[in-house]
Short mmCIF file of C-alpha atoms in Angstrom, two decimals:
data_model
loop_
_atom_site.label_atom_id
_atom_site.label_comp_id
_atom_site.label_asym_id
_atom_site.label_seq_id
_atom_site.Cartn_x
_atom_site.Cartn_y
_atom_site.Cartn_z
CA UNK X 1123 98.67 119.21 111.45
CA UNK X 1124 94.83 119.41 112.99
CA UNK X 1125 93.47 117.21 109.76
CA UNK X 1126 92.76 114.41 112.68
CA UNK X 1127 92.34 116.00 115.72
CA UNK X 1128 90.85 114.52 119.05
CA UNK X 1129 89.20 115.65 122.76
CA UNK X 1130 91.33 115.21 125.17
CA UNK X 1131 94.10 114.86 125.15
CA UNK X 1132 94.64 114.08 128.06
CA UNK X 1133 91.78 112.06 130.12
CA UNK X 1134 91.39 110.81 133.92
CA UNK X 1135 88.85 109.75 135.69
CA UNK X 1136 87.41 107.34 138.28
CA UNK X 1137 86.46 103.78 138.07
CA UNK X 1138 82.62 103.78 137.12
CA UNK X 1139 82.58 106.74 135.62
CA UNK X 1140 81.10 107.27 132.30
CA UNK X 1141 83.35 109.47 129.36
CA UNK X 1142 83.40 110.37 125.26
CA UNK X 1143 86.02 110.97 123.50
CA UNK X 1144 85.53 113.11 120.28
CA UNK X 1145 87.28 113.22 117.38
CA UNK X 1146 87.15 115.20 113.66
CA UNK X 1147 89.06 114.99 110.43
CA UNK X 1148 88.30 117.63 107.88
CA UNK X 1149 89.70 115.29 105.01
CA UNK X 1150 87.01 115.00 103.18
CA UNK X 1151 86.72 110.63 103.94
CA UNK X 1152 84.74 108.84 104.09
CA UNK X 1153 85.90 105.71 106.87
CA UNK X 1154 86.88 106.69 110.58
CA UNK X 1155 88.41 104.58 113.08
CA UNK X 1156 88.68 104.17 116.66
CA UNK X 1157 92.32 101.87 117.78
CA UNK X 1158 92.66 101.15 121.17
CA UNK X 1159 96.65 100.98 121.99
CA UNK X 1160 97.02 99.41 125.25
CA UNK X 1161 100.81 99.89 127.62
CA UNK X 1162 102.47 97.23 125.27
CA UNK X 1163 102.41 99.11 122.81
CA UNK X 1164 99.40 97.13 120.54
CA UNK X 1165 97.15 98.68 118.96
CA UNK X 1166 94.56 96.83 118.18
CA UNK X 1167 90.92 98.60 116.26
CA UNK X 1168 87.92 98.66 117.62
CA UNK X 1169 85.16 99.97 114.93
CA UNK X 1170 85.19 101.91 111.74
CA UNK X 1171 82.38 103.87 109.82
CA UNK X 1172 81.95 104.21 106.79
CA UNK X 1173 79.16 107.23 106.43
CA UNK X 1174 77.91 107.51 109.66
CA UNK X 1175 77.49 103.79 108.82
CA UNK X 1176 79.47 101.06 111.30
CA UNK X 1177 81.86 98.77 109.46
CA UNK X 1178 83.57 97.60 111.28
CA UNK X 1179 82.98 95.99 114.92
CA UNK X 1180 85.52 94.23 117.14
CA UNK X 1181 85.15 91.83 119.81
CA UNK X 1182 84.24 94.88 122.27
CA UNK X 1183 82.87 94.89 125.66
CA UNK X 1184 79.02 97.09 125.06
CA UNK X 1185 80.16 99.76 127.33
CA UNK X 1186 81.85 100.72 124.99
CA UNK X 1187 79.53 103.39 122.33
CA UNK X 1188 80.45 104.93 118.57
CA UNK X 1189 78.56 106.99 117.52
CA UNK X 1190 78.90 109.22 114.34
CA UNK X 1191 76.61 112.40 113.17
CA UNK X 1192 78.06 112.86 110.63
CA UNK X 1193 81.12 111.10 108.11
CA UNK X 1194 83.86 114.28 109.72
CA UNK X 1195 82.88 112.97 113.26
CA UNK X 1196 82.87 109.70 114.99
CA UNK X 1197 83.44 110.22 118.51
CA UNK X 1198 83.95 107.52 121.46
CA UNK X 1199 81.44 106.49 124.41
CA UNK X 1200 82.60 104.78 127.18
CA UNK X 1201 80.29 103.55 130.34
CA UNK X 1202 81.65 102.41 133.41
CA UNK X 1203 84.67 103.47 132.90
CA UNK X 1204 87.20 99.99 134.67
CA UNK X 1205 90.48 99.74 135.63
CA UNK X 1206 91.75 98.03 131.66
CA UNK X 1207 90.37 100.94 130.46
CA UNK X 1208 93.13 102.65 130.69
CA UNK X 1209 94.90 102.99 127.49
CA UNK X 1210 95.66 105.13 124.77
CA UNK X 1211 93.23 105.83 122.23
CA UNK X 1212 93.37 106.87 118.22
CA UNK X 1213 91.43 107.99 116.41
CA UNK X 1214 92.29 107.93 112.40
CA UNK X 1215 90.45 108.11 108.65
CA UNK X 1216 91.08 106.86 105.40
CA UNK X 1217 89.41 107.73 101.95
CA UNK X 1218 88.02 103.98 101.68
CA UNK X 1219 87.28 101.23 103.84
CA UNK X 1220 88.24 98.44 102.08
CA UNK X 1221 91.65 98.22 104.17
CA UNK X 1222 93.15 99.25 101.86
CA UNK X 1223 93.77 103.22 102.35
CA UNK X 1224 96.13 105.32 103.93
CA UNK X 1225 94.68 106.05 107.59
CA UNK X 1226 95.46 108.91 109.18
CA UNK X 1227 95.60 108.87 112.27
CA UNK X 1228 94.61 111.66 114.90
CA UNK X 1229 96.81 112.63 118.35
CA UNK X 1230 95.83 110.22 120.98
CA UNK X 1231 93.58 110.86 123.92
CA UNK X 1232 95.47 109.47 126.93
CA UNK X 1233 92.74 107.08 129.82
CA UNK X 1234 93.87 107.05 132.67
CA UNK X 1235 90.93 105.12 135.03
CA UNK X 1236 92.10 105.23 139.20
CA UNK P 679 92.37 84.04 113.48
CA UNK P 680 93.87 86.81 110.59
CA UNK P 681 97.65 87.33 112.11
CA UNK P 682 100.98 89.46 111.71
CA UNK P 683 104.26 88.87 113.25
CA UNK P 684 106.10 91.34 113.78
CA UNK P 685 110.88 90.64 114.79
CA UNK P 686 112.20 92.06 116.44
CA UNK P 687 110.72 93.68 119.66
CA UNK P 688 113.67 95.98 120.01
CA UNK P 689 116.82 97.20 117.65
CA UNK P 690 119.78 98.93 117.93
CA UNK P 691 121.78 99.89 115.74
CA UNK P 692 124.64 102.90 115.83
CA UNK P 693 124.58 105.76 113.62
CA UNK P 694 124.32 105.27 110.22
CA UNK P 695 123.61 101.45 110.05
CA UNK P 696 121.45 99.55 108.58
CA UNK P 697 118.15 98.87 110.54
CA UNK P 698 115.43 95.53 108.88
CA UNK P 699 112.56 94.54 110.37
CA UNK P 700 110.67 91.44 109.42
CA UNK P 701 106.74 90.88 108.99
CA UNK P 702 104.55 87.76 108.48
CA UNK P 703 100.95 86.99 107.87
CA UNK P 704 98.76 84.81 108.20
CA UNK P 705 95.88 86.02 105.38
CA UNK P 706 96.44 85.13 101.89
CA UNK P 707 94.74 88.00 100.79
CA UNK P 708 96.09 90.77 102.31
CA UNK P 709 96.91 93.01 99.89
CA UNK P 710 97.77 96.23 101.08
CA UNK P 711 100.97 96.78 103.94
CA UNK P 712 101.53 99.95 105.63
CA UNK P 713 104.55 101.07 107.38
CA UNK P 714 103.58 103.52 110.31
CA UNK P 715 106.38 105.39 112.60
CA UNK P 716 105.43 106.51 116.60
CA UNK P 717 107.77 108.15 117.89
CA UNK P 718 107.58 108.64 121.59
CA UNK P 719 104.23 110.13 122.98
CA UNK P 720 103.41 110.81 119.46
CA UNK P 721 101.14 109.17 116.07
CA UNK P 722 101.12 106.93 114.37
CA UNK P 723 102.32 108.83 111.43
CA UNK P 724 102.64 106.52 107.74
CA UNK P 725 105.84 106.16 106.85
CA UNK P 726 105.77 104.45 103.30
CA UNK P 727 103.29 101.27 101.52
CA UNK P 728 103.80 98.53 99.12
CA UNK P 729 100.84 96.67 97.05
CA UNK P 730 100.35 93.17 96.04
CA UNK P 731 100.87 93.36 92.61
CA UNK P 732 104.78 94.98 93.33
CA UNK P 733 107.96 93.89 95.08
CA UNK P 734 109.73 96.01 96.68
CA UNK P 735 110.01 99.72 97.49
CA UNK P 736 111.55 102.83 98.07
CA UNK P 737 111.91 106.40 99.09
CA UNK P 738 114.75 107.75 99.68
CA UNK P 739 117.10 106.01 102.45
CA UNK P 740 113.56 103.81 103.59
CA UNK P 741 112.16 100.38 101.50
CA UNK P 742 110.00 97.49 101.46
CA UNK P 743 109.97 93.97 99.99
CA UNK P 744 107.15 91.71 99.77
CA UNK P 745 106.75 87.94 99.08
CA UNK P 746 103.25 86.45 99.17
CA UNK P 747 104.04 83.81 98.47
CA UNK P 748 105.85 83.55 102.10
CA UNK P 749 103.50 85.86 102.71
CA UNK P 750 106.43 88.32 104.44
CA UNK P 751 107.58 91.94 103.79
CA UNK P 752 110.25 93.58 105.41
CA UNK P 753 111.36 97.49 105.94
CA UNK P 754 114.57 97.96 105.50
CA UNK P 755 116.15 101.81 107.15
CA UNK P 756 119.55 102.19 105.29
CA UNK P 757 121.57 105.28 107.19
CA UNK P 758 119.87 105.54 109.86
CA UNK P 759 120.00 108.57 111.89
CA UNK P 760 118.96 108.89 116.08
CA UNK P 761 116.30 111.33 114.81
CA UNK P 762 114.98 107.25 113.20
CA UNK P 763 114.38 106.14 117.15
CA UNK P 764 110.53 104.60 116.74
CA UNK P 765 108.46 102.29 117.64
CA UNK P 766 107.30 100.97 113.48
CA UNK P 767 104.53 99.06 112.58
CA UNK P 768 104.41 96.98 109.93
CA UNK P 769 100.09 96.17 109.32
CA UNK P 770 98.59 94.28 106.66
CA UNK P 771 95.01 94.88 105.41
CA UNK P 772 92.46 91.76 105.29
CA UNK P 773 89.18 90.13 104.11
CA UNK P 774 86.34 93.31 105.60
CA UNK P 775 88.73 95.91 105.65
CA UNK P 776 90.24 95.84 108.23
CA UNK P 777 94.30 96.72 109.25
CA UNK P 778 95.95 94.20 111.24
CA UNK P 779 99.44 96.31 113.06
CA UNK P 780 102.05 93.93 114.61
CA UNK P 781 103.58 94.46 117.60
CA UNK P 782 105.94 96.60 117.16
CA UNK P 783 109.29 97.42 116.63
CA UNK P 784 111.47 99.46 118.98
CA UNK P 785 114.56 101.45 117.25
CA UNK P 786 117.26 102.77 119.24
CA UNK P 787 119.44 104.49 116.92
CA UNK P 788 123.29 105.24 118.68
CA UNK P 789 124.87 108.14 117.79
#
């Protein structure tokens, strides 16, 4: 099941470092998302892109910068990592951008900042 | 702001019993309501969804009901099995193309 894939699966790093997470979907979808799932399992949207254009940009520190080189890829770069950034980050994709289409999630990237 | 409240946060049932999880939403423009199941260490996966033009939808042992007037919707699982144990999330679409998720319900089915 590689419809939505993410790398790396695990990421352990020191405070202050910069890291990137990559996401790819082979479903032909137009819209991709990044979600953050905290230790209490709460799923919160961070960003969404439709056909490489930023659609949703929630109140996220500007240390987080998404990049979509094409509609099949959405990467997340995080600068100056902080302890509070520790979470599971999920990429997802859907056919449309109205929020009314099934979103397919990637396997998640478990980020631990020490 | 936009909000989805989900209850209960934990639910323990005996195998074979039914389980019901309830959600309420605040945006009256919401018209798409998916339910996701997340097993431990895995990704959330869609199990059923409902749109605002229907009041109920069934898929084998799973059903979802929607009351648009009251702004609430529920997930019903009948004849629960141990493999139903997971965290279940409801969600509602809101203006701007977002899905807002509930806080999750950890369902435990005891054999």
